[in-house]
Amino acid sequence: MAKKLVSIEGMKCDGCVENVTKAFSALNGVNNVEVSLENKNAIVDGDVAEADLKAALADTHYSVVAVENM
Ligand SMILES: [Cu+2]
């Protein structure tokens, strides 16, 4: 199963982590999401497109700044 490292801007607290976790978890094909406030990123396990990850945060205070395959 593919994992992606998603760099995220705008997270400031555990509430932000929860919001991003929920947004990514709701996407089709996503099996697991681990968001790190400290590292400002998320490890997304599943079959999901970069565009969908960006779209998931489009209406939030956060934004996807980079996505790389792990
Ligand atoms: Cu917050």
CSV table of N, CA, C and O and ligand atoms in Angstrom, one decimal:
chain,number,residue,atom,x,y,z
A,1,MET,N,0.8,-1.2,0.0
A,1,MET,CA,0.0,0.0,0.0
A,1,MET,C,0.9,1.2,0.0
A,1,MET,O,1.9,1.3,0.7
A,2,ALA,N,0.5,2.2,-0.8
A,2,ALA,CA,1.3,3.4,-0.9
A,2,ALA,C,1.2,4.4,0.2
A,2,ALA,O,0.0,4.6,0.7
A,3,LYS,N,2.3,5.0,0.6
A,3,LYS,CA,2.2,6.0,1.6
A,3,LYS,C,2.7,7.3,1.0
A,3,LYS,O,3.7,7.3,0.3
A,4,LYS,N,2.1,8.4,1.5
A,4,LYS,CA,2.5,9.7,1.0
A,4,LYS,C,2.9,10.6,2.2
A,4,LYS,O,2.2,10.5,3.2
A,5,LEU,N,3.9,11.4,2.1
A,5,LEU,CA,4.3,12.3,3.1
A,5,LEU,C,3.8,13.7,2.6
A,5,LEU,O,4.2,14.2,1.6
A,6,VAL,N,2.9,14.2,3.4
A,6,VAL,CA,2.2,15.5,3.0
A,6,VAL,C,2.6,16.6,3.9
A,6,VAL,O,2.3,16.6,5.1
A,7,SER,N,3.3,17.6,3.4
A,7,SER,CA,3.7,18.8,4.1
A,7,SER,C,2.5,19.7,4.2
A,7,SER,O,1.9,20.0,3.2
A,8,ILE,N,2.2,20.3,5.4
A,8,ILE,CA,1.0,21.1,5.6
A,8,ILE,C,1.4,22.4,6.3
A,8,ILE,O,2.1,22.4,7.3
A,9,GLU,N,0.8,23.4,5.8
A,9,GLU,CA,1.0,24.7,6.5
A,9,GLU,C,-0.2,25.1,7.3
A,9,GLU,O,-1.4,24.8,6.8
A,10,GLY,N,-0.1,25.8,8.4
A,10,GLY,CA,-1.2,26.4,9.1
A,10,GLY,C,-1.7,25.7,10.4
A,10,GLY,O,-2.5,26.2,11.0
A,11,MET,N,-1.1,24.5,10.7
A,11,MET,CA,-1.5,23.8,11.9
A,11,MET,C,-0.8,24.5,13.1
A,11,MET,O,0.4,24.7,13.1
A,12,LYS,N,-1.7,24.7,14.2
A,12,LYS,CA,-1.1,25.4,15.4
A,12,LYS,C,-1.4,24.6,16.7
A,12,LYS,O,-0.7,24.9,17.7
A,13,CYS,N,-2.3,23.7,16.7
A,13,CYS,CA,-2.6,23.0,17.9
A,13,CYS,C,-3.2,21.6,17.6
A,13,CYS,O,-3.4,21.3,16.5
A,14,ASP,N,-3.5,20.9,18.7
A,14,ASP,CA,-4.1,19.6,18.6
A,14,ASP,C,-5.4,19.6,17.8
A,14,ASP,O,-5.8,18.6,17.2
A,15,GLY,N,-6.2,20.7,18.0
A,15,GLY,CA,-7.4,20.8,17.3
A,15,GLY,C,-7.2,20.8,15.7
A,15,GLY,O,-8.0,20.2,15.0
A,16,CYS,N,-6.1,21.5,15.3
A,16,CYS,CA,-5.8,21.5,13.9
A,16,CYS,C,-5.4,20.1,13.4
A,16,CYS,O,-5.8,19.7,12.4
A,17,VAL,N,-4.7,19.4,14.3
A,17,VAL,CA,-4.3,18.0,13.9
A,17,VAL,C,-5.5,17.2,13.7
A,17,VAL,O,-5.6,16.4,12.7
A,18,GLU,N,-6.5,17.4,14.6
A,18,GLU,CA,-7.8,16.6,14.5
A,18,GLU,C,-8.5,17.0,13.2
A,18,GLU,O,-9.0,16.1,12.5
A,19,ASN,N,-8.6,18.2,12.9
A,19,ASN,CA,-9.3,18.7,11.7
A,19,ASN,C,-8.7,18.1,10.4
A,19,ASN,O,-9.4,17.6,9.5
A,20,VAL,N,-7.3,18.1,10.4
A,20,VAL,CA,-6.6,17.6,9.2
A,20,VAL,C,-6.8,16.1,9.1
A,20,VAL,O,-7.0,15.5,8.0
A,21,THR,N,-6.7,15.5,10.2
A,21,THR,CA,-6.9,14.0,10.3
A,21,THR,C,-8.2,13.6,9.8
A,21,THR,O,-8.4,12.7,8.9
A,22,LYS,N,-9.3,14.3,10.2
A,22,LYS,CA,-10.6,14.0,9.7
A,22,LYS,C,-10.8,14.3,8.2
A,22,LYS,O,-11.4,13.5,7.5
A,23,ALA,N,-10.2,15.4,7.8
A,23,ALA,CA,-10.4,15.8,6.4
A,23,ALA,C,-9.7,14.7,5.5
A,23,ALA,O,-10.3,14.3,4.5
A,24,PHE,N,-8.5,14.3,5.8
A,24,PHE,CA,-7.9,13.3,5.0
A,24,PHE,C,-8.5,11.9,5.1
A,24,PHE,O,-8.6,11.1,4.2
A,25,SER,N,-8.9,11.6,6.3
A,25,SER,CA,-9.5,10.2,6.6
A,25,SER,C,-10.8,10.1,5.8
A,25,SER,O,-11.2,8.9,5.5
A,26,ALA,N,-11.5,11.2,5.5
A,26,ALA,CA,-12.8,11.1,4.8
A,26,ALA,C,-12.6,10.8,3.3
A,26,ALA,O,-13.6,10.5,2.6
A,27,LEU,N,-11.4,10.9,2.8
A,27,LEU,CA,-11.2,10.7,1.4
A,27,LEU,C,-11.3,9.2,1.0
A,27,LEU,O,-10.8,8.3,1.8
A,28,ASN,N,-11.8,9.0,-0.2
A,28,ASN,CA,-11.8,7.6,-0.7
A,28,ASN,C,-10.4,7.1,-0.9
A,28,ASN,O,-9.6,7.8,-1.4
A,29,GLY,N,-10.2,5.8,-0.5
A,29,GLY,CA,-8.9,5.2,-0.7
A,29,GLY,C,-8.0,5.3,0.4
A,29,GLY,O,-6.9,4.7,0.4
A,30,VAL,N,-8.3,6.2,1.4
A,30,VAL,CA,-7.4,6.4,2.5
A,30,VAL,C,-7.6,5.4,3.6
A,30,VAL,O,-8.7,5.2,4.1
A,31,ASN,N,-6.6,4.7,4.0
A,31,ASN,CA,-6.7,3.7,5.1
A,31,ASN,C,-6.3,4.2,6.4
A,31,ASN,O,-6.8,3.8,7.5
A,32,ASN,N,-5.2,5.0,6.4
A,32,ASN,CA,-4.7,5.5,7.7
A,32,ASN,C,-4.1,6.9,7.6
A,32,ASN,O,-3.5,7.2,6.5
A,33,VAL,N,-4.2,7.7,8.6
A,33,VAL,CA,-3.6,9.1,8.6
A,33,VAL,C,-3.0,9.3,9.9
A,33,VAL,O,-3.6,9.1,10.9
A,34,GLU,N,-1.7,9.7,9.8
A,34,GLU,CA,-1.0,10.1,11.0
A,34,GLU,C,-0.5,11.6,10.8
A,34,GLU,O,0.4,11.8,10.0
A,35,VAL,N,-1.0,12.5,11.6
A,35,VAL,CA,-0.7,13.9,11.4
A,35,VAL,C,0.3,14.3,12.6
A,35,VAL,O,0.0,13.9,13.7
A,36,SER,N,1.3,15.0,12.2
A,36,SER,CA,2.3,15.5,13.2
A,36,SER,C,2.3,17.0,13.2
A,36,SER,O,2.6,17.6,12.2
A,37,LEU,N,1.9,17.5,14.4
A,37,LEU,CA,2.0,19.0,14.6
A,37,LEU,C,3.4,19.5,14.5
A,37,LEU,O,3.8,20.5,13.9
A,38,GLU,N,4.3,18.7,15.2
A,38,GLU,CA,5.7,19.1,15.4
A,38,GLU,C,6.4,19.1,14.0
A,38,GLU,O,7.1,20.0,13.7
A,39,ASN,N,6.1,18.1,13.2
A,39,ASN,CA,6.8,18.0,11.9
A,39,ASN,C,6.0,18.7,10.8
A,39,ASN,O,6.5,18.8,9.6
A,40,LYS,N,4.8,19.2,11.1
A,40,LYS,CA,4.0,19.9,10.1
A,40,LYS,C,3.8,19.1,8.9
A,40,LYS,O,3.9,19.5,7.7
A,41,ASN,N,3.4,17.8,9.1
A,41,ASN,CA,3.1,17.0,8.0
A,41,ASN,C,2.2,15.8,8.4
A,41,ASN,O,1.8,15.7,9.6
A,42,ALA,N,1.8,15.1,7.4
A,42,ALA,CA,0.9,13.9,7.6
A,42,ALA,C,1.5,12.8,6.8
A,42,ALA,O,1.9,13.0,5.7
A,43,ILE,N,1.4,11.6,7.4
A,43,ILE,CA,1.7,10.4,6.6
A,43,ILE,C,0.3,9.8,6.3
A,43,ILE,O,-0.4,9.4,7.2
A,44,VAL,N,0.0,9.7,5.0
A,44,VAL,CA,-1.3,9.2,4.5
A,44,VAL,C,-1.0,7.9,3.9
A,44,VAL,O,-0.3,7.7,2.9
A,45,ASP,N,-1.7,6.8,4.4
A,45,ASP,CA,-1.5,5.5,3.9
A,45,ASP,C,-2.8,5.1,3.1
A,45,ASP,O,-3.9,5.2,3.6
A,46,GLY,N,-2.6,4.9,1.8
A,46,GLY,CA,-3.7,4.6,1.0
A,46,GLY,C,-3.5,5.0,-0.5
A,46,GLY,O,-2.4,5.4,-0.8
A,47,ASP,N,-4.5,4.7,-1.3
A,47,ASP,CA,-4.5,5.0,-2.7
A,47,ASP,C,-5.3,6.3,-2.9
A,47,ASP,O,-6.5,6.3,-3.1
A,48,VAL,N,-4.5,7.5,-2.9
A,48,VAL,CA,-5.2,8.7,-3.0
A,48,VAL,C,-4.4,9.7,-3.8
A,48,VAL,O,-3.1,9.7,-3.7
A,49,ALA,N,-5.0,10.5,-4.6
A,49,ALA,CA,-4.3,11.5,-5.5
A,49,ALA,C,-3.9,12.7,-4.7
A,49,ALA,O,-4.6,13.2,-3.8
A,50,GLU,N,-2.8,13.3,-5.2
A,50,GLU,CA,-2.3,14.6,-4.6
A,50,GLU,C,-3.4,15.6,-4.7
A,50,GLU,O,-3.6,16.4,-3.7
A,51,ALA,N,-4.1,15.7,-5.8
A,51,ALA,CA,-5.1,16.7,-6.0
A,51,ALA,C,-6.2,16.6,-5.0
A,51,ALA,O,-6.8,17.6,-4.5
A,52,ASP,N,-6.5,15.3,-4.6
A,52,ASP,CA,-7.6,15.1,-3.6
A,52,ASP,C,-7.2,15.5,-2.2
A,52,ASP,O,-8.0,16.0,-1.4
A,53,LEU,N,-5.9,15.3,-1.9
A,53,LEU,CA,-5.4,15.8,-0.6
A,53,LEU,C,-5.4,17.3,-0.5
A,53,LEU,O,-5.8,17.8,0.5
A,54,LYS,N,-5.1,18.0,-1.6
A,54,LYS,CA,-5.1,19.4,-1.6
A,54,LYS,C,-6.5,19.9,-1.5
A,54,LYS,O,-6.8,20.9,-0.8
A,55,ALA,N,-7.4,19.3,-2.2
A,55,ALA,CA,-8.8,19.7,-2.2
A,55,ALA,C,-9.5,19.5,-0.9
A,55,ALA,O,-10.3,20.3,-0.4
A,56,ALA,N,-9.0,18.5,-0.1
A,56,ALA,CA,-9.6,18.2,1.2
A,56,ALA,C,-9.4,19.3,2.2
A,56,ALA,O,-10.1,19.5,3.1
A,57,LEU,N,-8.3,20.1,1.9
A,57,LEU,CA,-8.0,21.2,2.9
A,57,LEU,C,-8.3,22.6,2.2
A,57,LEU,O,-8.1,23.6,2.8
A,58,ALA,N,-9.0,22.6,1.1
A,58,ALA,CA,-9.2,23.8,0.3
A,58,ALA,C,-10.0,24.8,1.1
A,58,ALA,O,-9.8,26.0,1.0
A,59,ASP,N,-11.0,24.4,1.9
A,59,ASP,CA,-11.9,25.3,2.6
A,59,ASP,C,-11.5,25.4,4.1
A,59,ASP,O,-12.4,25.7,4.9
A,60,THR,N,-10.3,25.1,4.4
A,60,THR,CA,-9.8,25.2,5.8
A,60,THR,C,-8.7,26.2,6.0
A,60,THR,O,-8.3,26.9,5.0
A,61,HIS,N,-8.2,26.3,7.2
A,61,HIS,CA,-7.1,27.3,7.4
A,61,HIS,C,-5.8,26.7,7.1
A,61,HIS,O,-4.7,27.3,7.3
A,62,TYR,N,-5.8,25.4,6.6
A,62,TYR,CA,-4.5,24.7,6.3
A,62,TYR,C,-4.4,24.5,4.8
A,62,TYR,O,-5.3,24.6,4.1
A,63,SER,N,-3.1,24.3,4.4
A,63,SER,CA,-2.9,24.0,3.0
A,63,SER,C,-1.8,23.0,2.9
A,63,SER,O,-0.8,22.9,3.6
A,64,VAL,N,-1.9,22.2,1.8
A,64,VAL,CA,-0.9,21.2,1.4
A,64,VAL,C,0.2,21.9,0.6
A,64,VAL,O,-0.2,22.6,-0.4
A,65,VAL,N,1.4,21.9,1.1
A,65,VAL,CA,2.5,22.6,0.4
A,65,VAL,C,3.4,21.6,-0.4
A,65,VAL,O,4.0,22.0,-1.4
A,66,ALA,N,3.3,20.4,-0.1
A,66,ALA,CA,4.1,19.4,-0.8
A,66,ALA,C,3.6,18.0,-0.5
A,66,ALA,O,3.1,17.7,0.6
A,67,VAL,N,3.7,17.1,-1.6
A,67,VAL,CA,3.4,15.7,-1.4
A,67,VAL,C,4.5,14.9,-2.0
A,67,VAL,O,4.8,15.1,-3.1
A,68,GLU,N,5.0,13.9,-1.2
A,68,GLU,CA,6.0,13.0,-1.8
A,68,GLU,C,5.7,11.6,-1.5
A,68,GLU,O,5.2,11.3,-0.4
A,69,ASN,N,6.0,10.7,-2.4
A,69,ASN,CA,5.8,9.3,-2.1
A,69,ASN,C,6.9,8.8,-1.2
A,69,ASN,O,8.0,9.2,-1.3
A,70,MET,N,6.5,7.9,-0.3
A,70,MET,CA,7.4,7.4,0.7
A,70,MET,C,7.8,6.0,0.2
A,70,MET,O,7.1,5.3,-0.4
B,1,CU,CU,-5.5,24.6,16.0
